[in-house]
Tab-separated table of C-alpha atoms and ligand atoms in Angstrom:
chain	number	residue	atom	x	y	z
O	1	MET	CA	-0.085	0.083	-0.028
O	2	ARG	CA	1.660	3.456	-1.146
O	3	ILE	CA	0.362	6.116	0.049
O	4	LEU	CA	0.596	9.803	-1.467
O	5	ILE	CA	0.041	12.758	1.347
O	6	VAL	CA	0.037	16.164	-0.129
O	7	GLU	CA	0.142	18.414	2.729
O	8	ASP	CA	2.234	21.835	3.614
O	9	GLU	CA	2.470	21.829	6.941
O	10	LYS	CA	5.977	19.997	7.280
O	11	ASP	CA	5.556	19.069	10.562
O	12	LEU	CA	2.692	17.348	9.862
O	13	ALA	CA	3.095	15.738	6.916
O	14	MET	CA	6.271	14.720	9.170
O	15	ILE	CA	4.165	13.538	11.294
O	16	LEU	CA	1.348	11.560	9.050
O	17	SER	CA	4.409	9.683	7.051
O	18	GLU	CA	5.520	7.961	10.627
O	19	ILE	CA	2.213	6.811	11.866
O	20	LEU	CA	1.230	5.597	8.707
O	21	ASN	CA	4.714	4.398	7.981
O	22	MET	CA	4.460	2.214	11.342
O	23	GLU	CA	1.870	0.054	10.343
O	24	GLY	CA	3.208	-0.330	7.413
O	25	TYR	CA	2.401	1.685	4.763
O	26	TYR	CA	4.652	2.992	2.154
O	27	THR	CA	4.524	7.232	2.056
O	28	ASP	CA	5.327	9.897	-0.286
O	29	ASN	CA	4.925	13.848	0.306
O	30	ALA	CA	4.243	16.195	-1.805
O	31	TYR	CA	4.266	19.935	-0.045
O	32	ASP	CA	1.672	21.768	-2.591
O	33	GLY	CA	-0.807	21.284	-4.709
O	34	GLU	CA	0.683	21.130	-8.436
O	35	SER	CA	3.433	18.146	-7.181
O	36	GLY	CA	0.753	16.550	-5.365
O	37	LEU	CA	-1.316	16.432	-8.744
O	38	ASP	CA	2.211	15.155	-10.510
O	39	ASN	CA	2.893	12.449	-8.352
O	40	ALA	CA	-1.161	11.566	-7.987
O	41	LEU	CA	-1.714	11.623	-11.945
O	42	SER	CA	1.707	8.593	-11.765
O	43	GLY	CA	-1.083	5.882	-10.574
O	44	ILE	CA	1.639	3.974	-7.952
O	45	TYR	CA	-0.819	5.414	-5.306
O	46	ASP	CA	-3.174	3.238	-3.849
O	47	LEU	CA	-4.621	6.426	-1.390
O	48	ILE	CA	-4.068	9.757	-1.548
O	49	ILE	CA	-4.695	12.093	1.602
O	50	LEU	CA	-5.008	15.615	0.819
O	51	ASP	CA	-5.195	18.775	2.295
O	52	ILE	CA	-7.712	21.236	1.401
O	53	MET	CA	-5.392	24.893	1.734
O	54	LEU	CA	-2.499	24.512	0.228
O	55	PRO	CA	0.248	27.017	-2.084
O	56	VAL	CA	0.272	26.739	-5.905
O	57	MET	CA	-2.801	24.902	-6.147
O	58	ASP	CA	-5.306	24.069	-3.464
O	59	GLY	CA	-6.742	20.823	-2.752
O	60	ILE	CA	-10.052	21.091	-4.654
O	61	GLN	CA	-8.515	22.082	-7.772
O	62	VAL	CA	-6.049	18.900	-7.230
O	63	LEU	CA	-8.966	16.170	-6.562
O	64	ARG	CA	-11.274	17.685	-9.461
O	65	GLU	CA	-7.967	17.178	-11.774
O	66	ILE	CA	-7.599	13.900	-10.389
O	67	ARG	CA	-11.018	12.774	-11.003
O	68	LYS	CA	-10.608	14.204	-14.433
O	69	SER	CA	-7.900	12.106	-15.135
O	70	SER	CA	-10.283	9.169	-14.215
O	71	ILE	CA	-8.033	7.973	-11.216
O	72	THR	CA	-10.532	5.982	-9.326
O	73	ILE	CA	-8.047	5.964	-6.121
O	74	PRO	CA	-9.708	6.993	-2.874
O	75	VAL	CA	-9.590	10.078	-1.647
O	76	LEU	CA	-9.302	11.475	1.844
O	77	MET	CA	-8.993	15.191	2.457
O	78	LEU	CA	-8.304	16.823	4.751
O	79	THR	CA	-9.637	20.387	6.830
O	80	ALA	CA	-9.725	22.509	9.287
O	81	LYS	CA	-12.124	23.354	11.798
O	82	SER	CA	-12.989	26.247	10.555
O	83	GLU	CA	-13.802	25.025	6.541
O	84	ILE	CA	-16.822	22.901	6.985
O	85	GLU	CA	-17.974	23.966	3.938
O	86	ASP	CA	-14.727	22.579	2.127
O	87	LYS	CA	-15.780	19.519	3.096
O	88	VAL	CA	-18.838	19.422	1.121
O	89	LEU	CA	-17.298	21.353	-1.508
O	90	GLY	CA	-14.463	18.310	-1.506
O	91	LEU	CA	-16.987	15.706	-0.930
O	92	ASP	CA	-18.803	16.851	-3.849
O	93	ASN	CA	-15.826	16.768	-6.146
O	94	GLY	CA	-14.961	13.131	-5.814
O	95	ALA	CA	-13.634	12.877	-2.366
O	96	ASP	CA	-14.188	9.592	-0.767
O	97	ASP	CA	-13.767	10.796	2.757
O	98	TYR	CA	-12.891	13.844	5.182
O	99	LEU	CA	-11.143	14.149	8.358
O	100	THR	CA	-11.107	17.274	10.821
O	101	LYS	CA	-7.465	18.293	11.783
O	102	PRO	CA	-6.607	18.225	14.306
O	103	PHE	CA	-7.524	14.455	14.679
O	104	ASN	CA	-6.313	11.345	16.659
O	105	THR	CA	-3.784	8.585	15.284
O	106	LYS	CA	-6.695	6.406	15.629
O	107	GLU	CA	-9.235	7.868	13.688
O	108	LEU	CA	-6.896	8.611	10.595
O	109	LEU	CA	-5.484	4.884	11.028
O	110	ALA	CA	-9.316	4.030	10.743
O	111	ARG	CA	-10.482	5.735	7.592
O	112	VAL	CA	-7.020	4.785	5.606
O	113	ARG	CA	-8.145	0.951	6.719
O	114	ALA	CA	-11.903	1.237	5.366
O	115	LEU	CA	-10.661	3.079	2.339
O	116	SER	CA	-8.112	0.454	1.555
O	117	ARG	CA	-10.627	-1.940	2.317
O	118	ARG	CA	-13.057	0.060	-0.327
O	119	LYS	CA	-10.144	-0.090	-3.226
O	120	GLU	CA	-9.105	-3.964	-3.077
O	121	LYS	CA	-12.831	-4.125	-3.253
O	122	THR	CA	-13.027	-2.410	-6.684
O	123	LEU	CA	-9.891	-4.032	-7.693
O	124	ILE	CA	-11.223	-7.930	-7.520
O	125	SER	CA	-13.280	-7.122	-10.436
O	126	ASP	CA	-10.754	-4.903	-12.285
O	127	ASN	CA	-8.438	-7.486	-14.091
O	128	ILE	CA	-6.457	-5.954	-17.066
O	129	GLU	CA	-7.064	-7.895	-20.261
O	130	PHE	CA	-5.196	-7.008	-23.513
O	131	GLU	CA	-4.802	-8.713	-26.549
O	132	ASP	CA	-4.844	-12.476	-25.706
O	133	ILE	CA	-4.043	-12.273	-21.971
O	134	ILE	CA	-5.065	-10.865	-18.774
O	135	LEU	CA	-3.661	-9.743	-15.912
O	136	ASP	CA	-4.671	-10.147	-12.158
O	137	LYS	CA	-4.285	-6.912	-10.639
O	138	THR	CA	-4.509	-8.850	-7.171
O	139	THR	CA	-2.508	-12.006	-7.567
O	140	HIS	CA	-0.075	-9.985	-10.265
O	141	GLU	CA	-1.318	-13.705	-12.852
O	142	MET	CA	-0.930	-13.049	-16.176
O	143	ILE	CA	-3.267	-15.052	-17.560
O	144	LYS	CA	-3.511	-16.387	-21.048
O	145	ASP	CA	-6.477	-19.461	-21.759
O	146	ASP	CA	-5.443	-22.083	-19.144
O	147	GLN	CA	-2.025	-21.358	-18.257
O	148	LYS	CA	-1.152	-19.250	-15.891
O	149	ILE	CA	2.110	-17.089	-14.788
O	150	LYS	CA	2.711	-14.966	-11.635
O	151	LEU	CA	4.429	-12.105	-12.597
O	152	SER	CA	6.374	-10.292	-9.523
O	153	LYS	CA	5.038	-6.853	-8.497
O	154	LYS	CA	7.115	-4.536	-10.501
O	155	GLU	CA	7.169	-6.780	-13.177
O	156	TYR	CA	3.157	-6.911	-12.614
O	157	ASP	CA	3.732	-2.837	-12.461
O	158	ILE	CA	6.074	-2.795	-15.691
O	159	LEU	CA	3.900	-4.583	-17.974
O	160	GLU	CA	0.848	-2.392	-16.224
O	161	LEU	CA	2.012	0.386	-17.374
O	162	LEU	CA	3.020	-0.221	-21.149
O	163	ILE	CA	-0.347	-1.630	-21.292
O	164	LEU	CA	-2.124	1.454	-19.897
O	165	ASN	CA	0.679	3.124	-22.433
O	166	TYR	CA	-0.174	0.838	-25.861
O	167	GLY	CA	1.233	3.095	-28.821
O	168	LYS	CA	3.287	4.825	-26.935
O	169	VAL	CA	7.289	4.613	-26.407
O	170	VAL	CA	7.998	4.552	-22.409
O	171	SER	CA	11.035	5.697	-21.501
O	172	LYS	CA	12.663	3.961	-18.743
O	173	GLU	CA	13.188	7.583	-16.766
O	174	SER	CA	9.452	7.039	-16.780
O	175	LEU	CA	9.435	3.408	-15.768
O	176	ILE	CA	11.670	4.140	-13.141
O	177	MET	CA	10.048	7.336	-12.026
O	178	LYS	CA	6.260	6.030	-12.160
O	179	ILE	CA	7.266	2.415	-10.539
O	180	TRP	CA	10.062	3.338	-8.321
O	181	GLY	CA	9.121	7.030	-7.278
O	182	TYR	CA	11.036	10.322	-7.617
O	183	ASP	CA	13.894	9.491	-5.550
O	184	ALA	CA	14.636	5.824	-6.324
O	185	ASP	CA	18.012	4.554	-6.334
O	186	ILE	CA	17.706	2.174	-9.327
O	187	GLU	CA	19.618	1.583	-12.502
O	188	TYR	CA	18.797	1.917	-15.773
O	189	ASN	CA	20.583	-1.993	-16.007
O	190	SER	CA	18.018	-3.129	-13.927
O	191	ILE	CA	14.995	-2.019	-16.010
O	192	GLU	CA	16.805	-4.291	-18.734
O	193	VAL	CA	16.792	-7.250	-16.510
O	194	TYR	CA	13.025	-6.686	-15.470
O	195	ILE	CA	11.905	-6.456	-18.962
O	196	SER	CA	14.050	-9.461	-20.168
O	197	PHE	CA	12.293	-11.722	-17.657
O	198	LEU	CA	8.725	-10.451	-18.563
O	199	ARG	CA	9.398	-10.790	-22.348
O	200	LYS	CA	10.430	-14.901	-20.931
O	201	LYS	CA	7.016	-14.973	-19.403
O	202	ILE	CA	5.428	-13.507	-22.203
O	203	ASN	CA	6.960	-16.116	-24.336
O	204	ALA	CA	5.960	-18.965	-21.302
O	205	VAL	CA	2.179	-18.454	-22.211
O	206	ASN	CA	2.862	-18.018	-26.034
O	207	SER	CA	0.938	-14.729	-25.776
O	208	ARG	CA	1.338	-12.779	-28.974
O	209	ILE	CA	2.308	-9.585	-27.379
O	210	HIS	CA	5.551	-8.567	-26.995
O	211	ILE	CA	8.056	-6.036	-25.812
O	212	SER	CA	9.956	-3.892	-28.871
O	213	THR	CA	12.758	-2.272	-27.187
O	214	ALA	CA	12.417	1.583	-29.309
O	215	ARG	CA	16.239	1.819	-28.965
O	216	GLY	CA	17.226	4.757	-26.639
O	217	ARG	CA	13.577	6.040	-26.301
O	218	GLY	CA	12.678	3.279	-24.168
O	219	TYR	CA	9.606	0.156	-24.741
O	220	THR	CA	6.162	-0.523	-26.234
O	221	ILE	CA	4.359	-3.088	-26.003
O	222	LYS	CA	3.054	-4.747	-29.416
O	223	GLU	CA	1.392	-7.708	-31.352
O	224	LYS	CA	3.066	-10.265	-33.089
O	225	LYS	CA	1.908	-9.962	-36.696
O	226	ASN	CA	0.586	-13.394	-37.601
O	227	GLY	CA	3.019	-15.642	-39.966
G	301	CA	CA1	-2.432	23.368	4.717
């Protein structure tokens, strides 16, 4: 579970991270609306905790943009006691829940758990079908007819990202940024290793899709021509 915290009060953002990390959630922080939105659109998060009063772009705007892009991640809005109106506005704009500051830890964790359960439920019926394969979001299996092969989490994420960007070349930089995160310590070579594992697994189930290398630019998913 990876949670994005968009909160400009750094002390509060840090406390939130600490609480969530102790419960085993991964967290990333953004301190203004614009970078929060950039992060949110990467599609790597399972939940977003979004403050309303933010510099550059406020939380309501961020939420609107997220929903416009048809990203369905649960969003938990943070609101100050004096901003009751904002709550209503937030819910109208597609927030899933809100929490009034100051909040207690137990309440925060309860909300996060409830929202992550909701997310899991929507995932069950949310497999990705592409050409002759199905990717199972919950088990990370690649299924073709009666054949199944288990992908590692990263392999799954890479393949999913390539499929969602069908018709485009996905650069190694963007794979790293979207899957490992902004400050990840991973080498381009490791991406090549993941891609070669994925290719082997795709061959193993005899799928007609393949990952093609766009030299110097990145990777793109293609369908093998018959014959
Ligand atoms: Ca704020």
